[in-house]
Tab-separated table of C-alpha atoms in Angstrom:
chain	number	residue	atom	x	y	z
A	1	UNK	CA	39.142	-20.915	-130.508
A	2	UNK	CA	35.580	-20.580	-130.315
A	3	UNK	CA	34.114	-21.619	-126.524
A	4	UNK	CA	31.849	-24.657	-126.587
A	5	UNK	CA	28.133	-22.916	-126.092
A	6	UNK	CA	26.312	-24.195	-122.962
A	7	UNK	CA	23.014	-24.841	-122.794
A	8	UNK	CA	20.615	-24.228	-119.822
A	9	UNK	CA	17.897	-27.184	-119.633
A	10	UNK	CA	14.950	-25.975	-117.302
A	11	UNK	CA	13.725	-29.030	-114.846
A	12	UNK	CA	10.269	-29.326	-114.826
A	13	UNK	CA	8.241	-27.910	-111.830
A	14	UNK	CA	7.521	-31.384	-110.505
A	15	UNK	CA	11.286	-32.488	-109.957
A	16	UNK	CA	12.028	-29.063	-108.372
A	17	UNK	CA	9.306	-29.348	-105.623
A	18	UNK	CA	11.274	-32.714	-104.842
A	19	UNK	CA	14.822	-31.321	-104.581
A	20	UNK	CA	13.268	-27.910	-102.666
A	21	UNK	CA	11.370	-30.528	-100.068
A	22	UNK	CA	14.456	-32.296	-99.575
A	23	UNK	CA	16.720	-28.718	-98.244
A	24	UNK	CA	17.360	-28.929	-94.626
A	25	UNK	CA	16.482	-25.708	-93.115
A	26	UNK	CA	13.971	-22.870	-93.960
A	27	UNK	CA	16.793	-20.423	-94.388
A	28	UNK	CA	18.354	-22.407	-97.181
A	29	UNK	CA	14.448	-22.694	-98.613
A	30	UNK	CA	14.563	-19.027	-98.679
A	31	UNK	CA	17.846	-18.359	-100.536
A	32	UNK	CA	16.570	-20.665	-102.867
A	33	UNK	CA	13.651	-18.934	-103.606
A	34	UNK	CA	14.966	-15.700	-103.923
A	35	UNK	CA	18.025	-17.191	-106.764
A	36	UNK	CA	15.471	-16.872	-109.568
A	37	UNK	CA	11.351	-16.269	-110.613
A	38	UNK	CA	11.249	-20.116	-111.321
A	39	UNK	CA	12.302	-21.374	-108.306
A	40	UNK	CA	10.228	-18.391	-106.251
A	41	UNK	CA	7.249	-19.468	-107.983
A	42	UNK	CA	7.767	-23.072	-107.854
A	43	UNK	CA	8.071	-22.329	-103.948
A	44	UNK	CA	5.274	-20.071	-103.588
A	45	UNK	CA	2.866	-22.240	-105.464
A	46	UNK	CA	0.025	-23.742	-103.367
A	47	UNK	CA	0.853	-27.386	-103.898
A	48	UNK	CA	3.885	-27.354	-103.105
A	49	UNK	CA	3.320	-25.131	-99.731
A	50	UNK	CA	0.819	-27.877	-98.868
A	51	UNK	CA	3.032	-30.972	-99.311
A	52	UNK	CA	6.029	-28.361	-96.897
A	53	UNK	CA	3.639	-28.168	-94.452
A	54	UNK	CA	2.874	-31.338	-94.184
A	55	UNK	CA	6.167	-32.776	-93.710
A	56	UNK	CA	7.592	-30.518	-91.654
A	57	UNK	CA	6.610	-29.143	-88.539
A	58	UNK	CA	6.446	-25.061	-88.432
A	59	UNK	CA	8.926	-23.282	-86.327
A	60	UNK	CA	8.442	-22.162	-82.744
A	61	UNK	CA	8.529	-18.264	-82.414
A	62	UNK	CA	8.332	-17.818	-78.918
A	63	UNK	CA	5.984	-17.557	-76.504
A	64	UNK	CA	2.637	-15.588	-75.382
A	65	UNK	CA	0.646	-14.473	-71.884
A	66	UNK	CA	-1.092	-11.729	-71.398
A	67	UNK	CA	1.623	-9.375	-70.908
A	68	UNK	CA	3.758	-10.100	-73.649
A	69	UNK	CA	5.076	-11.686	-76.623
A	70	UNK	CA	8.380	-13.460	-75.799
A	71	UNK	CA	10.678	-14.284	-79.029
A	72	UNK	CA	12.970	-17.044	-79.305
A	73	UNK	CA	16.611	-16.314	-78.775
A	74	UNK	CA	19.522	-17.564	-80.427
A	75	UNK	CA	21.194	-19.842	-80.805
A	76	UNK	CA	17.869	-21.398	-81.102
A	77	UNK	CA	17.336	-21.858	-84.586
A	78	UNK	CA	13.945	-20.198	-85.152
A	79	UNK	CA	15.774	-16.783	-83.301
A	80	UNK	CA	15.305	-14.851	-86.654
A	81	UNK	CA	12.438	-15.833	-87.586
A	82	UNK	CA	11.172	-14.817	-84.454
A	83	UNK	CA	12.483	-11.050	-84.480
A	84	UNK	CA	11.517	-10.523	-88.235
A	85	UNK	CA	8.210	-11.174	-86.351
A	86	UNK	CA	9.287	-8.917	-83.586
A	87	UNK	CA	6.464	-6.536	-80.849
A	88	UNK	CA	3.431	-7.759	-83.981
A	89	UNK	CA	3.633	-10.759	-81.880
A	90	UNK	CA	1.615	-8.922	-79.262
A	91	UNK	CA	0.198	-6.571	-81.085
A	92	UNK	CA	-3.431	-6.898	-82.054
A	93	UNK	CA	-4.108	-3.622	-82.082
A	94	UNK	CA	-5.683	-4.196	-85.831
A	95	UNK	CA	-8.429	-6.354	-84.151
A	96	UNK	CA	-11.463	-3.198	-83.655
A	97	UNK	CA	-11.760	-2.732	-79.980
A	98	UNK	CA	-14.916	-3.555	-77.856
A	99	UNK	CA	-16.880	-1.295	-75.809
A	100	UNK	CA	-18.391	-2.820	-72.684
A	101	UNK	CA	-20.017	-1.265	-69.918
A	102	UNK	CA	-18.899	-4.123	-67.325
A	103	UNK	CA	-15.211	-4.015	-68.342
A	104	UNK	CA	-13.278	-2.816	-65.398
A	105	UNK	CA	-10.130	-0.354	-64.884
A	106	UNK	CA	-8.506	-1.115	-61.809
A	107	UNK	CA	-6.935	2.767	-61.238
A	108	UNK	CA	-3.132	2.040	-62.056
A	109	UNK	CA	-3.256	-0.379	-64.847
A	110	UNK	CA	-3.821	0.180	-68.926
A	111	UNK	CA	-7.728	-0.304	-69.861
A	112	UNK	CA	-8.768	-3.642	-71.646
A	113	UNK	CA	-6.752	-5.031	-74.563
A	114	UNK	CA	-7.457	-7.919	-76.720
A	115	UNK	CA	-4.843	-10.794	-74.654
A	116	UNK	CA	-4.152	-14.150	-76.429
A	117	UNK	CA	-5.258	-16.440	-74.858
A	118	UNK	CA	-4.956	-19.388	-76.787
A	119	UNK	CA	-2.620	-20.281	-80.083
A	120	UNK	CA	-3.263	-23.133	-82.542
A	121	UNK	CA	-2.313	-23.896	-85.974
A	122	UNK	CA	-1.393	-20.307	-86.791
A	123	UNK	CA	-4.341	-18.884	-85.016
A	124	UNK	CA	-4.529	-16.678	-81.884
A	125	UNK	CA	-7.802	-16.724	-79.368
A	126	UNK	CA	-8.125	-12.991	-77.862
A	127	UNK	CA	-10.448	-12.445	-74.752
A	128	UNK	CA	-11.181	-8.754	-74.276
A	129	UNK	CA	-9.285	-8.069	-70.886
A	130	UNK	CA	-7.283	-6.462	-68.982
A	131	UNK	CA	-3.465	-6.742	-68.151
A	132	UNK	CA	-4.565	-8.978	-64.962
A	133	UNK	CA	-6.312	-12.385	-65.783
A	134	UNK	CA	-9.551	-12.473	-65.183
A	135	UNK	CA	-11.066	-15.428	-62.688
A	136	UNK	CA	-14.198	-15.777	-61.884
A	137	UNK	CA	-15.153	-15.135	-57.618
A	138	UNK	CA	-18.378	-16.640	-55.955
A	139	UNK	CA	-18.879	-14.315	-53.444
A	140	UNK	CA	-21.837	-14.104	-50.535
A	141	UNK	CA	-23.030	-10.941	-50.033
A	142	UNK	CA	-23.942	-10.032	-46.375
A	143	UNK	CA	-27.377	-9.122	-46.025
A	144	UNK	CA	-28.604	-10.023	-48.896
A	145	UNK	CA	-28.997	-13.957	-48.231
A	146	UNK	CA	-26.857	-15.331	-51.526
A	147	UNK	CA	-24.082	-15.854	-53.440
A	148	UNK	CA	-23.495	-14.307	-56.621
A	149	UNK	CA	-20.600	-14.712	-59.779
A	150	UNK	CA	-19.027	-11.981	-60.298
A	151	UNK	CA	-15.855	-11.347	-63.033
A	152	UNK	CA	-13.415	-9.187	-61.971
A	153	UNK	CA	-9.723	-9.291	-62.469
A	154	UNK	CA	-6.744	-11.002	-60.032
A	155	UNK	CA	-5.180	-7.642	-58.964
A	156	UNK	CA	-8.630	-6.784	-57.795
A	157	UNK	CA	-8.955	-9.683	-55.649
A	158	UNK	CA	-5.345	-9.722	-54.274
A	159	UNK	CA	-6.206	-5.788	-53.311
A	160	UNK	CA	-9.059	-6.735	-51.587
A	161	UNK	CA	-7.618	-8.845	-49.275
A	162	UNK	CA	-4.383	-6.942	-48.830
A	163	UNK	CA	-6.049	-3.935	-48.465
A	164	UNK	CA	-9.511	-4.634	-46.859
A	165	UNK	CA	-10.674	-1.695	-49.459
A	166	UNK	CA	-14.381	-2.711	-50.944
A	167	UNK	CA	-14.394	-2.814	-54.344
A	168	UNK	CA	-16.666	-1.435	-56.992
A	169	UNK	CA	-18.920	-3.837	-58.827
A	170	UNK	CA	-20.598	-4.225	-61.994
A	171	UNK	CA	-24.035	-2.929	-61.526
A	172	UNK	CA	-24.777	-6.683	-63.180
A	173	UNK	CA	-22.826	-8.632	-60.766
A	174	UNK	CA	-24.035	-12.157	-61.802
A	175	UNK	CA	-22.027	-12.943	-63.918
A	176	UNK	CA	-22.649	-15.886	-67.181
A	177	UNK	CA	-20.914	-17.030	-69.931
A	178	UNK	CA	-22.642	-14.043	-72.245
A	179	UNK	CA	-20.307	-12.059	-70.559
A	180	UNK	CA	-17.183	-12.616	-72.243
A	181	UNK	CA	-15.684	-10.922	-75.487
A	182	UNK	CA	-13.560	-13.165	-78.368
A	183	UNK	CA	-11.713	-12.776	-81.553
A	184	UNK	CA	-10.101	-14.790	-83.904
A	185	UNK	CA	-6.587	-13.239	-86.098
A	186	UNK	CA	-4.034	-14.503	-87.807
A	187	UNK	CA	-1.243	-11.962	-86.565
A	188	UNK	CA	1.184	-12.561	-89.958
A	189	UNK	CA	-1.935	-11.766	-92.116
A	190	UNK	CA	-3.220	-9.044	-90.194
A	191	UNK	CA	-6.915	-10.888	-90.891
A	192	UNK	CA	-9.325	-11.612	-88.220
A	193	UNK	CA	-12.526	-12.200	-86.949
A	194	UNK	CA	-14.453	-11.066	-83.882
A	195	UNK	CA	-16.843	-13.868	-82.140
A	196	UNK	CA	-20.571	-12.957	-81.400
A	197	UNK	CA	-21.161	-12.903	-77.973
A	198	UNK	CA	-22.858	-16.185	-76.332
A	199	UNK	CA	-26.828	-15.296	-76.823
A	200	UNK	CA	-28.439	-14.855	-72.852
A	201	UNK	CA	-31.012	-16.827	-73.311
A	202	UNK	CA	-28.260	-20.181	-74.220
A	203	UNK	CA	-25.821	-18.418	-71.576
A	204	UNK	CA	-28.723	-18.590	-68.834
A	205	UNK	CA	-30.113	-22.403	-69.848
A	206	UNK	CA	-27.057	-24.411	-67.156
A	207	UNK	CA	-29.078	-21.803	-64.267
A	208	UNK	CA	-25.947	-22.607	-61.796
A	209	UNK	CA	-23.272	-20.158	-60.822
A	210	UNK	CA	-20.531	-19.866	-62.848
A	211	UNK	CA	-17.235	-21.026	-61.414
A	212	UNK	CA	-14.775	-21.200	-64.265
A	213	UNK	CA	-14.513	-20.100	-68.090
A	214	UNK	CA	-11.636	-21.568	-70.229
A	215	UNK	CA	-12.150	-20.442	-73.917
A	216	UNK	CA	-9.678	-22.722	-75.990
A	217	UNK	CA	-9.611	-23.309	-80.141
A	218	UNK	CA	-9.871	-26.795	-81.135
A	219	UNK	CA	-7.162	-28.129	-83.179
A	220	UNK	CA	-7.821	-28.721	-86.712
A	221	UNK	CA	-8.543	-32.554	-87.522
A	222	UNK	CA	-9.469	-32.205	-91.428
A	223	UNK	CA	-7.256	-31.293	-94.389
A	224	UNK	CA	-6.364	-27.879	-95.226
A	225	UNK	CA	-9.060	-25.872	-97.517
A	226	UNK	CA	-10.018	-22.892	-99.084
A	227	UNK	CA	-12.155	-21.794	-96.268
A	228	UNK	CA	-9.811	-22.135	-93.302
A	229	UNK	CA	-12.493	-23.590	-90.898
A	230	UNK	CA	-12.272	-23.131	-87.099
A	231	UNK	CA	-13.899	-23.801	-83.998
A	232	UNK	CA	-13.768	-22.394	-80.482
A	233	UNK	CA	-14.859	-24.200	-77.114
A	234	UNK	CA	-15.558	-22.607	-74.158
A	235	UNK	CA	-15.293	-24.698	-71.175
A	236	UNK	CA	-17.665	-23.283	-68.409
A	237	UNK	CA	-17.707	-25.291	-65.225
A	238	UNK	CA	-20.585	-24.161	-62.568
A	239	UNK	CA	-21.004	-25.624	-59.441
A	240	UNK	CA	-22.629	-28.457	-59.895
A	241	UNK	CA	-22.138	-29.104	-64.202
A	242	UNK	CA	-19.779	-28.571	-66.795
A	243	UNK	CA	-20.951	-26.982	-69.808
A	244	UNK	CA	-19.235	-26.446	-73.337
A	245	UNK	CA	-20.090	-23.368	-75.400
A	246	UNK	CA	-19.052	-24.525	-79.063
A	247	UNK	CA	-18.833	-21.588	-82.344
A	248	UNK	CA	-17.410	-23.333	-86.041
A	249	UNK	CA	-16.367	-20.436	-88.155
A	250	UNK	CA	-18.409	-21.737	-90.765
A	251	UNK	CA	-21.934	-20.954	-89.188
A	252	UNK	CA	-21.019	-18.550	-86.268
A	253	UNK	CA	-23.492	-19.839	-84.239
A	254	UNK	CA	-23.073	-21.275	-80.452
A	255	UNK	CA	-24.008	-24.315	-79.253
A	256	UNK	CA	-24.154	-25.949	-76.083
A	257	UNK	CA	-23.337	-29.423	-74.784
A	258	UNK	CA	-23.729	-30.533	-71.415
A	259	UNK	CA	-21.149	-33.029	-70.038
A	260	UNK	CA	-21.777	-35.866	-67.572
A	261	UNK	CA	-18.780	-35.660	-66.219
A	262	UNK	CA	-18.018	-33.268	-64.048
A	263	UNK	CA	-14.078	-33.186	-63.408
A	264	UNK	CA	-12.401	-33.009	-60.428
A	265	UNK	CA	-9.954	-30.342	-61.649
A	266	UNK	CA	-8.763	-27.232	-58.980
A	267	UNK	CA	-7.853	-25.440	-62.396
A	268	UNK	CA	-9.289	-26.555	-66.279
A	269	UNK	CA	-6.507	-23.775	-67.822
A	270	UNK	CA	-3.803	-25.875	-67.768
A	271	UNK	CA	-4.193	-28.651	-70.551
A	272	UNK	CA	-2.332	-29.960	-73.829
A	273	UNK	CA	-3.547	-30.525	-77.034
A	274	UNK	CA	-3.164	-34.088	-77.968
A	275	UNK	CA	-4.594	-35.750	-82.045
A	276	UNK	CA	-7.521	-33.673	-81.737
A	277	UNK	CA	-7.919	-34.280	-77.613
A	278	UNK	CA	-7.232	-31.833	-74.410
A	279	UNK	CA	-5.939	-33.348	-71.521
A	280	UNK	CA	-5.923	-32.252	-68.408
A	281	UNK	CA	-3.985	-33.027	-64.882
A	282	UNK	CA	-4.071	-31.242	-61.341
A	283	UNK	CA	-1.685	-28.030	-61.641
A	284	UNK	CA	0.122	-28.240	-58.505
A	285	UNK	CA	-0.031	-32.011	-57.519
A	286	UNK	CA	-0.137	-35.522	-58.960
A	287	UNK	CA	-3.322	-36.005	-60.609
A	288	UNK	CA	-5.666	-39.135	-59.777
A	289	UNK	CA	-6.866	-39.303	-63.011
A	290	UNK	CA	-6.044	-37.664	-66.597
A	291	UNK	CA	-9.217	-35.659	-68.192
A	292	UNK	CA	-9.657	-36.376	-72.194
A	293	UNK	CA	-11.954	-34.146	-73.845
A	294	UNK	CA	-12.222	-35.468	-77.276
A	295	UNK	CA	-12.574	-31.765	-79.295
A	296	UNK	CA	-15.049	-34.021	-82.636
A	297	UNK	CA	-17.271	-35.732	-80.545
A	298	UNK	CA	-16.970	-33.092	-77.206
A	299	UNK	CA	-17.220	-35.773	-75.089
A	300	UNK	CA	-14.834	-36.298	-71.829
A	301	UNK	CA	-13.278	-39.294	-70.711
A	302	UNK	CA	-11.388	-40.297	-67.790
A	303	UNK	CA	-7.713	-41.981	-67.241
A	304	UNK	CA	-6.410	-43.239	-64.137
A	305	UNK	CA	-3.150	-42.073	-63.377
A	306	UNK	CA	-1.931	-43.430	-60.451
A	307	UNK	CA	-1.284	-47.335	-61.917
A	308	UNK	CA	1.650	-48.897	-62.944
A	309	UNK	CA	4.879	-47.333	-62.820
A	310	UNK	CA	2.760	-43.927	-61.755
A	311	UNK	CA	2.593	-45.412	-58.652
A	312	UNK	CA	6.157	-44.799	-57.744
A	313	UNK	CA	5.351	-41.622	-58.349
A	314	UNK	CA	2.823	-41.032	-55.885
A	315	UNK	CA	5.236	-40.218	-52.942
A	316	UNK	CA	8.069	-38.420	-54.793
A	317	UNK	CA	8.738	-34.804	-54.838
A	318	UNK	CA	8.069	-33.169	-57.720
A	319	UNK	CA	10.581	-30.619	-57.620
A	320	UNK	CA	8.659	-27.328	-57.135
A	321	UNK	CA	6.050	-25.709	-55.174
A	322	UNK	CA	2.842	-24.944	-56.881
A	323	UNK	CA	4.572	-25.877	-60.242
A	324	UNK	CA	3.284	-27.969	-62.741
A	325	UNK	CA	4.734	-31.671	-62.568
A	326	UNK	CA	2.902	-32.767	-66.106
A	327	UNK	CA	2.471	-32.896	-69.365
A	328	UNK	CA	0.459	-35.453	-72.172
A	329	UNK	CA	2.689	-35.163	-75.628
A	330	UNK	CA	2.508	-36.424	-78.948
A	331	UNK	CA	3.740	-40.144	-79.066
A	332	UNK	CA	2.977	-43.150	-80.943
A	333	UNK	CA	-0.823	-44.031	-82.605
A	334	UNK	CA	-3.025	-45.433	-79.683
A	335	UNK	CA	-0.707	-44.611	-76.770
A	336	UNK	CA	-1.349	-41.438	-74.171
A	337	UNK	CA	2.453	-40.316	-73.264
A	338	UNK	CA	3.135	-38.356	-70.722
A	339	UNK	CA	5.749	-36.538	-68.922
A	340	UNK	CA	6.697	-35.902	-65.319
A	341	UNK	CA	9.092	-33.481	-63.812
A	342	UNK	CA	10.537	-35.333	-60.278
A	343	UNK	CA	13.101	-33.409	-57.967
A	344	UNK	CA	15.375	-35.918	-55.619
A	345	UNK	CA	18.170	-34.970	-54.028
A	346	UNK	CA	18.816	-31.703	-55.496
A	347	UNK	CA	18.459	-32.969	-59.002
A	348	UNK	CA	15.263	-33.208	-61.586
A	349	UNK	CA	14.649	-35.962	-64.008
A	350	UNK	CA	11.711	-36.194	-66.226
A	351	UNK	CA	9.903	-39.434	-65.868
A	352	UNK	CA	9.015	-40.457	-69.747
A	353	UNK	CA	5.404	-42.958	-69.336
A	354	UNK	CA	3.022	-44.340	-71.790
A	355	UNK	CA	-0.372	-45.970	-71.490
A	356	UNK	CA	-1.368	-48.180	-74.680
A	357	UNK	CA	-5.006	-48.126	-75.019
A	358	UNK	CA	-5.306	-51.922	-74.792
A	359	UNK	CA	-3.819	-51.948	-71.334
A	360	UNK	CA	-4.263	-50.532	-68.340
A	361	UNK	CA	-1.001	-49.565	-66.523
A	362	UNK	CA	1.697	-46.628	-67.488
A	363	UNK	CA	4.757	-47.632	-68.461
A	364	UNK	CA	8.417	-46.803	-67.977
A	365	UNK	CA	9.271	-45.630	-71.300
A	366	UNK	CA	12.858	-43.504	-70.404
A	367	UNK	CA	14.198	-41.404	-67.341
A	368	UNK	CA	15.766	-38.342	-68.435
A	369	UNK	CA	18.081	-36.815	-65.895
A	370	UNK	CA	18.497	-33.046	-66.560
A	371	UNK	CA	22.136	-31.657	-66.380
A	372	UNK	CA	23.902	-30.832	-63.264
A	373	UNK	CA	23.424	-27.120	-63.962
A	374	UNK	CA	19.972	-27.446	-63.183
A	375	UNK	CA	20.285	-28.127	-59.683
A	376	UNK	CA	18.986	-25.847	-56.948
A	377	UNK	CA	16.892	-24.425	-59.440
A	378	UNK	CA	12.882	-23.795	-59.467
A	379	UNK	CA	11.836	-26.024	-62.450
A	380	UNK	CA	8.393	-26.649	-64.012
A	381	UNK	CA	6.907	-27.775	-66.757
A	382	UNK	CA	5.120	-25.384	-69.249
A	383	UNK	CA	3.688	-27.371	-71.060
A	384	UNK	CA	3.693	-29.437	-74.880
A	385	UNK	CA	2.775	-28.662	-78.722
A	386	UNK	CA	3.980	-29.974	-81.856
A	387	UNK	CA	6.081	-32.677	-80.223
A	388	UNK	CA	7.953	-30.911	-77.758
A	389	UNK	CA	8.006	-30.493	-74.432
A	390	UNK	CA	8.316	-27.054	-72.908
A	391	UNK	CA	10.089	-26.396	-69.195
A	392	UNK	CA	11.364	-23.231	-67.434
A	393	UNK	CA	13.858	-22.790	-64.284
A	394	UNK	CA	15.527	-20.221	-62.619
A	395	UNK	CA	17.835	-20.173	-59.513
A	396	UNK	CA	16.185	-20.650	-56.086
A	397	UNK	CA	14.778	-17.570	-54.170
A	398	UNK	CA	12.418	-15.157	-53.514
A	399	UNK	CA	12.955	-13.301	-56.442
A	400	UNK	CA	13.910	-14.670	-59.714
A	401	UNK	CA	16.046	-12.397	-61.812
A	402	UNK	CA	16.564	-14.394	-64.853
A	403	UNK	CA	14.351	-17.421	-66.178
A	404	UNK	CA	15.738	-19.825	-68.543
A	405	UNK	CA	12.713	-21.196	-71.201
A	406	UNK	CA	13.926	-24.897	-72.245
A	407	UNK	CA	12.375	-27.015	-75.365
A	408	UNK	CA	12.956	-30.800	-75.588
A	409	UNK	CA	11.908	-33.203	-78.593
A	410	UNK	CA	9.751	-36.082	-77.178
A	411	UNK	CA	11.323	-38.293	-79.879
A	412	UNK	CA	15.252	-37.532	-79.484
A	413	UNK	CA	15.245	-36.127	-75.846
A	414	UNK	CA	17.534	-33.384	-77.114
A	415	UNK	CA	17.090	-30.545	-75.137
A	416	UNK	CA	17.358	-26.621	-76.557
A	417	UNK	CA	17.314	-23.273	-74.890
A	418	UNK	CA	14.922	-21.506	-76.196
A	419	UNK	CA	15.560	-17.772	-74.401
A	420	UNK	CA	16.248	-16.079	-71.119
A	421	UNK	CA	14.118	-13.338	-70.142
A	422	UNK	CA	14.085	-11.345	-67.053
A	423	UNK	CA	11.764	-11.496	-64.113
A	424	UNK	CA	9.370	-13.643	-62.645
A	425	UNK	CA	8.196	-17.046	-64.374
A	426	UNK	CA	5.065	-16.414	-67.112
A	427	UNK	CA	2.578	-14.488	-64.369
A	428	UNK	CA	-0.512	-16.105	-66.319
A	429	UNK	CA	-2.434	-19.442	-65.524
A	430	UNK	CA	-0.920	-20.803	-69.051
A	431	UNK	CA	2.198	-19.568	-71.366
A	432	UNK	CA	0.943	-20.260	-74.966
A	433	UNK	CA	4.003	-21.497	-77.541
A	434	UNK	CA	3.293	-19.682	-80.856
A	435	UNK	CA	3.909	-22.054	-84.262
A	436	UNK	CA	4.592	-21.086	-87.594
A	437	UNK	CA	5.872	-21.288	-90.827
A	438	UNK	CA	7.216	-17.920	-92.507
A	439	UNK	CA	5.520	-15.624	-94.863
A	440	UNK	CA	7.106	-17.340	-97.671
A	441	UNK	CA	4.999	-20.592	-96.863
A	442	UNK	CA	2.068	-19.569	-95.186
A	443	UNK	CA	-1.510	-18.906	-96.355
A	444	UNK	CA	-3.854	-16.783	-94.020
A	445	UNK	CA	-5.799	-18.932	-91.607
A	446	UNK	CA	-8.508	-16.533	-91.313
C-alpha cells in the first residue's frame, strides 16, 4: 500500500515575520533561524530586524567603567549572550591609539587606553585615558599670583596629598576643553570613528577656568537609517558658565552653546537618559531641584524636587554614605518618574514618585520594600536605561568582598540579579549598562 505523498506548502515571507515576532525569547529566535535558509533569511532580512527592534527591548550584557567590562551572570537571562561577547567588551584595542604629549603615566599604572565612558543605543564613547579617571583640579600656584586648570588623573591627586610628593605637570598646565581625546565604535562590529579634537580657538571663546568635562552621546530621537547618525555633547562647566561642546556624525564639526543656567550640581557625571533628556540630581544627598537638559533643543530646565510627597523625604536616611539615593526612569508620556533608595531601621525601600507635567507636586506612585536579605547591607543606586532600574549592595564594612549588581523593571517591580563580582563597588564616577541585541539582529551603528 502505497503511502499518501505529503506536500510541503512554503508560507509566504510576510506571515513568517509574524509568527518569528511573536517567539518569546532570543534563544528560541535563534534556533529558528538556524532550522532552514528560509527562515535564516526571513530573520536576517532588514525589515524584519527593524520591526524586532522595535518591539522589543535589546538585552543587557553587563556593565562598563574604566577598568573593566563586567558580564551578566546567570541565571540572568542575557548570561550567554553576555560571555559569547566575553573580554571584546573591554577591548577597544581596534580603535588606532592617540599620541599626546600631555597624557600622563603615573609610574605604576598601564599608559593611556581608550575607557568607555559612555554607552547608548549600541554605541560606546571612549576618552583617551588612563586606568584612573581623570578630574579636572583648579589649583593656585604660590608665587605666581593665579589659579590655573590643570587635568591630571585621581591617583595623582590622592598621592599628592597622602604623600606631600610634588607632582610633575604638563608644561601646558591650563587646561581647556581642546584638551580631550574621543572615539566613537560599535564593539560587535569592530567599526568606529575617532572625534576631531575641539578647535582652540572655540575651546578658548567661554575664557573661564575649566571646572568639569562630562562627554556623554545623545540618545537617538529619529528613526533608524542608512547612515547611523550620532551626536556627542560635552558638558563643560567653568566657574562662572556652563558650556556645551556639540559634534553630529554627519558634519563632524563642533559647536558651542552657552547655557543660562548654570546648575547647582557638586558632580554633572551622574545623570540618566530620559525620551531624549538627561537628568541630573545631587550624588550624595537629596537634590533641591532635578536638572533636564533637553539633548534636540540643548536647552536646560529646572524641577523642584523637594514638593509633594518629596517632602517626606527630606529628613529620611537614605541608606548609604556618599551613595547615590536617585534615579529619573522611563514612565508614562508627560510624567518625570523617579526613584529613591530610603534606609529605616535596618531595611531599604525604594520610594516609586511621579511628577505629571500639568502639576506641580511628586506623587506617591508605590513603595517597594527590598527583601529581608538586604539588610545591613551598603545599597545604592546605579543608575536607569531601557526601563530598568539598576542597584548594587554588599555587606557592611570596610572592605567589601563580594558586590551583588541588582536590575528591577520600573513597570513590574520584579527584581533580578544580574551578577556578583568581587571587590569594591564600580571605582568610577558612573557604571555604564551596555544594551544590545545579538549579531543575528543587529546592524553596525557606526
Amino acid at each position: 500500500m502505497a503511502l499518501p505523498m505529503t506536500v510541503s506548502i512554503p508560507l509566504p515571507d510576510e506571515l513568517l515575520e509574524e509568527i518569528f515576532l511573536r517567539l518569546p525569547t532570543l534563544d528560541t529566535l535563534a534556533c529558528a533561524s538556524a532550522t532552514c535558509t528560509s527562515f535564516c533569511r526571513v530573520i536576517k532580512g532588514r525589515a524584519f530586524r527593524r520591526r524586532f527592534r522595535a518591539l522589543h527591548r535589546p538585552s543587557l550584557l553587563g556593565f562598563m567603567d574604566a577598568a573593566r567590562f563586567q558580564p551578566a551572570q546567570a541565571p540572568h537571562p542575557s548570561a550567554p549572550l553576555a560571555a559569547a561577547l566575553g573580554p571584546c567588551g573591554a577591548d577597544f584595542s581596534f580603535v588606532p591609539t592617540v599620541v599626546s604629549s600631555s597624557s600622563y603615566i603615573p609610574p605604576e599604572e598601564e599608559g593611556p587606553r581608550w575607557r568607555p565612558h559612555d554607552a547608548r543605543d549600541g554605541r560606546v564613547l571612549l576618552d583617551w585615558i588612563s586606568l584612573q579617571p581623570r578630574v579636572v583640579k583648579n589649583w593656585s600656584y604660590s608665587g605666581k599670583g593665579s589659579e590655573v586648570s590643570i587635568l591630571m588623573d585621581r591617583r595623582e591627586l590622592v598621592d599628592f596629598f597622602d604623600d606631600g610628593r610634588h607632582l610633575t605637570w604638563t608644561k601646558r598646565e591650563r587646561c581647556n576643553a581642546a584638551d580631550f581625546h574621543l572615539a566613537v565604535c560599535d564593539p560587535l562590529s569592530k567599526r568606529y570613528m575617532l572625534l576631531p579634537t575641539i578647535p582652540e580657538d572655540l575651546a578658548a571663546q567661554p575664557q573661564d577656568r575649566l571646572w568639569e568635562f562630562e562627554p556623554v552621546l545623545a540618545p537617538n530621537t529619529s528613526d533608524e537609517s542608512e547612515e547611523n547618525p550620532f551626536k556627542v555633547i560635552c558638558i563643560a562647566r567653568y566657574l562662572k558658565k556652563l558650556v556645551l561642546f556639540v559634534i553630529q556624525s554627519t558634519t563632524m564639526q563642533w559647536c558651542m552653546v552657552e547655557s543660562p543656567v548654570l546648575p547647582s550640581l557638586d558632580d554633572m557625571s551622574f545623570f540618566d537618559c530620559v525620551r531624549g533628556c538627561f537628568c541630573w540630581t545631587q550624588c550624595w544627598f537629596w537634590s533641591d531641584n532635578l536638572i533636564v537638559l533637553d539633548t534636540c533643543t540643548l536647552r536646560f530646565s529646572i524641577v523642584n524636587f523637594f514638593t509633594g510627597y518629596h517632602l517626606q523625604l527630606r529628613d529620611t536616611y537614605p541608606g548609604f554614605l556618599r551613595r547615590r539615593p536617585n534615579a529619573v526612569v522611563v514612565g508614562r508620556e508627560g510624567a518625570i518618574e523617579m526613584f529613591s533608595l530610603v534606609g529605616q531601621h535596618g531595611s531599604f525601600a525604594l520610594h516609586h514618585t511621579s511628577l505629571q507635567d500639568n502639576l506641580h507636586e511628586w506623587k506617591l506612585e508605590k513603595i517597594v520594600q527590598l527583601p529581608g536579605q538586604y539588610q545591613e547591607y551598603s545599597i545604592s543606586t546605579v543608575g536607569a536605561a531601557e526601563g530598568f532600574l539598576f542597584f548594587q549592595g554588599a555587606p557592611l564594612g570596610i572592605e567589601f568582598q563580594n558586590v551583588d549588581c541588582y536590575l528591577m523593571d520600573v513597570k513590574t517591580y520584579e527584581i533580578t540579579k544580574i551578577y556578583t563580582k568581587m571587590g569594591n563597588f564600580f571605582d568610577r564616577k558612573r557604571a555604564i549598562p551596555y544594551f544590545s541585541f545579538p549579531r543575528l539582529l543587529s546592524e553596525p551603528t557606526i
